Tab-separated table of C-alpha atoms in Angstrom:
chain	number	residue	atom	x	y	z
Z	15	UNK	CA	2.360	6.828	-15.024
Z	16	UNK	CA	-0.562	8.377	-13.271
Z	17	UNK	CA	-2.945	7.421	-16.103
Z	18	UNK	CA	-1.759	3.859	-15.976
Z	19	UNK	CA	-2.036	3.622	-12.242
Z	20	UNK	CA	-5.476	5.110	-12.283
Z	21	UNK	CA	-6.665	2.735	-15.009
Z	22	UNK	CA	-5.337	-0.331	-12.954
Z	23	UNK	CA	-7.085	0.837	-9.863
Z	24	UNK	CA	-10.279	1.250	-11.836
Z	25	UNK	CA	-9.856	-2.317	-13.209
Z	26	UNK	CA	-9.534	-3.656	-9.572
Z	27	UNK	CA	-12.673	-1.823	-8.568
Z	28	UNK	CA	-14.558	-4.262	-10.790
Z	29	UNK	CA	-13.845	-7.215	-8.487
Z	30	UNK	CA	-15.115	-5.276	-5.410
Z	31	UNK	CA	-18.111	-7.556	-4.896
Z	32	UNK	CA	-16.517	-10.863	-5.900
Z	33	UNK	CA	-13.122	-10.703	-3.949
Z	34	UNK	CA	-13.560	-10.089	-0.210
Z	35	UNK	CA	-9.882	-9.105	0.109
Z	36	UNK	CA	-10.174	-6.413	-2.539
Z	37	UNK	CA	-13.425	-5.158	-0.910
Z	38	UNK	CA	-11.714	-4.848	2.404
Z	39	UNK	CA	-8.733	-3.004	0.967
Z	40	UNK	CA	-10.918	-0.499	-0.978
Z	41	UNK	CA	-13.110	0.024	2.204
Z	42	UNK	CA	-10.046	0.537	4.345
Z	43	UNK	CA	-8.474	3.064	1.893
Z	44	UNK	CA	-11.644	5.044	1.549
Z	45	UNK	CA	-12.208	5.215	5.327
Z	46	UNK	CA	-8.592	6.010	6.016
Z	47	UNK	CA	-8.260	8.862	3.404
Z	48	UNK	CA	-11.924	9.913	3.717
Z	49	UNK	CA	-12.187	9.703	-0.090
Z	50	UNK	CA	-14.399	8.006	-2.702
Z	51	UNK	CA	-13.356	6.300	-6.091
Z	52	UNK	CA	-10.133	6.594	-8.043
Z	53	UNK	CA	-10.796	9.879	-9.777
Z	54	UNK	CA	-14.199	10.740	-8.343
Z	55	UNK	CA	-17.089	9.060	-6.568
Z	56	UNK	CA	-18.905	8.188	-9.830
Z	57	UNK	CA	-16.166	5.595	-10.580
Z	58	UNK	CA	-18.346	3.310	-8.416
Z	59	UNK	CA	-21.489	3.885	-10.336
Z	60	UNK	CA	-20.720	1.349	-13.157
Z	61	UNK	CA	-19.373	-1.239	-10.578
Z	62	UNK	CA	-22.237	-0.911	-8.018
Z	63	UNK	CA	-25.261	-0.125	-10.320
Z	64	UNK	CA	-25.418	3.579	-9.571
Z	65	UNK	CA	-24.727	3.305	-5.835
Z	66	UNK	CA	-21.655	4.003	-3.614
Z	67	UNK	CA	-19.986	1.608	-1.105
Z	68	UNK	CA	-20.848	2.401	2.488
Z	69	UNK	CA	-17.053	3.203	2.960
Z	70	UNK	CA	-17.513	6.387	0.862
Z	71	UNK	CA	-19.741	7.776	3.568
Z	72	UNK	CA	-18.858	8.868	7.087
Z	73	UNK	CA	-21.968	7.291	8.543
Z	74	UNK	CA	-21.984	4.276	6.205
Z	75	UNK	CA	-25.043	5.296	4.340
Z	76	UNK	CA	-25.456	3.599	0.803
Z	77	UNK	CA	-26.103	6.906	-0.972
Z	78	UNK	CA	-24.469	10.089	0.192
Z	79	UNK	CA	-22.668	13.210	-1.073
Z	80	UNK	CA	-19.794	12.907	1.484
Z	81	UNK	CA	-16.201	12.160	0.816
Z	82	UNK	CA	-16.291	13.220	-2.810
Z	83	UNK	CA	-12.542	13.770	-2.900
Z	84	UNK	CA	-10.771	11.177	-5.137
Z	85	UNK	CA	-8.681	8.556	-3.450
Z	86	UNK	CA	-5.949	8.432	-5.981
Z	87	UNK	CA	-4.935	12.009	-5.279
Z	88	UNK	CA	-4.957	11.430	-1.570
Z	89	UNK	CA	-3.070	8.199	-1.517
Z	90	UNK	CA	-0.485	9.697	-3.957
Z	91	UNK	CA	0.121	12.590	-1.664
Z	92	UNK	CA	0.316	10.426	1.414
Z	93	UNK	CA	3.008	8.303	-0.338
Z	94	UNK	CA	4.914	11.376	-1.432
Z	95	UNK	CA	4.716	12.787	2.033
Z	96	UNK	CA	6.122	9.525	3.582
Z	97	UNK	CA	8.833	8.630	0.932
Z	98	UNK	CA	11.590	10.038	3.231
Z	99	UNK	CA	10.583	7.759	6.172
Z	100	UNK	CA	10.289	4.738	3.827
Z	101	UNK	CA	13.749	5.538	2.445
Z	102	UNK	CA	15.378	5.957	5.832
Z	103	UNK	CA	13.748	2.728	6.965
Z	104	UNK	CA	15.000	0.834	3.830
Z	105	UNK	CA	18.571	2.261	4.290
Z	106	UNK	CA	18.616	1.049	8.000
Z	107	UNK	CA	17.391	-2.354	7.076
Z	108	UNK	CA	20.208	-2.457	4.332
Z	109	UNK	CA	22.824	-1.379	6.830
Z	110	UNK	CA	21.781	-4.063	9.364
Z	111	UNK	CA	21.886	-6.733	6.614
Z	112	UNK	CA	25.353	-5.644	5.526
Z	113	UNK	CA	26.551	-5.658	9.167
Z	114	UNK	CA	25.147	-9.120	9.629
Z	115	UNK	CA	27.029	-10.332	6.425
Z	116	UNK	CA	30.316	-8.813	7.705
Z	117	UNK	CA	30.012	-10.400	11.158
Z	118	UNK	CA	28.984	-13.804	9.805
Z	119	UNK	CA	31.901	-13.751	7.358
Z	120	UNK	CA	34.296	-12.846	10.309
Z	121	UNK	CA	33.015	-15.647	12.341
Z	122	UNK	CA	33.381	-18.111	9.431
Z	123	UNK	CA	36.966	-16.868	8.989
Z	124	UNK	CA	37.804	-17.369	12.629
Z	125	UNK	CA	36.213	-20.828	12.712
Z	126	UNK	CA	38.247	-21.745	9.602
Z	127	UNK	CA	41.442	-20.394	11.119
Z	128	UNK	CA	40.730	-22.309	14.428
Z	129	UNK	CA	40.275	-25.633	12.461
Z	130	UNK	CA	43.595	-25.110	10.597
Z	131	UNK	CA	45.431	-24.509	13.993
Z	132	UNK	CA	44.183	-27.914	15.301
Z	133	UNK	CA	45.631	-29.817	12.236
């Protein structure tokens, strides 16, 4: 699973310059996690002709040796650390939806019963 995810992320790197949304996403991730590339900073060399995006560097320089930690590892760890919160949030949303369904069915039955009593 990890290898497939890394391959897909590297494939998406190829459109960094041609898709503004993808560029913004990569830049945000790299700044947020203070990382560079999927597996290492050299992932960018083929995409950007031997240079790094400014988001790989704290000061925004084009070439730097900062943030050499891979983004895949940091993003994966962040996701694993936050899975309990995501699950709790999902369960809460599910409970709210079930309660809404129960109350709407109860209201429907009361309306149906009221209509029958008028006949």
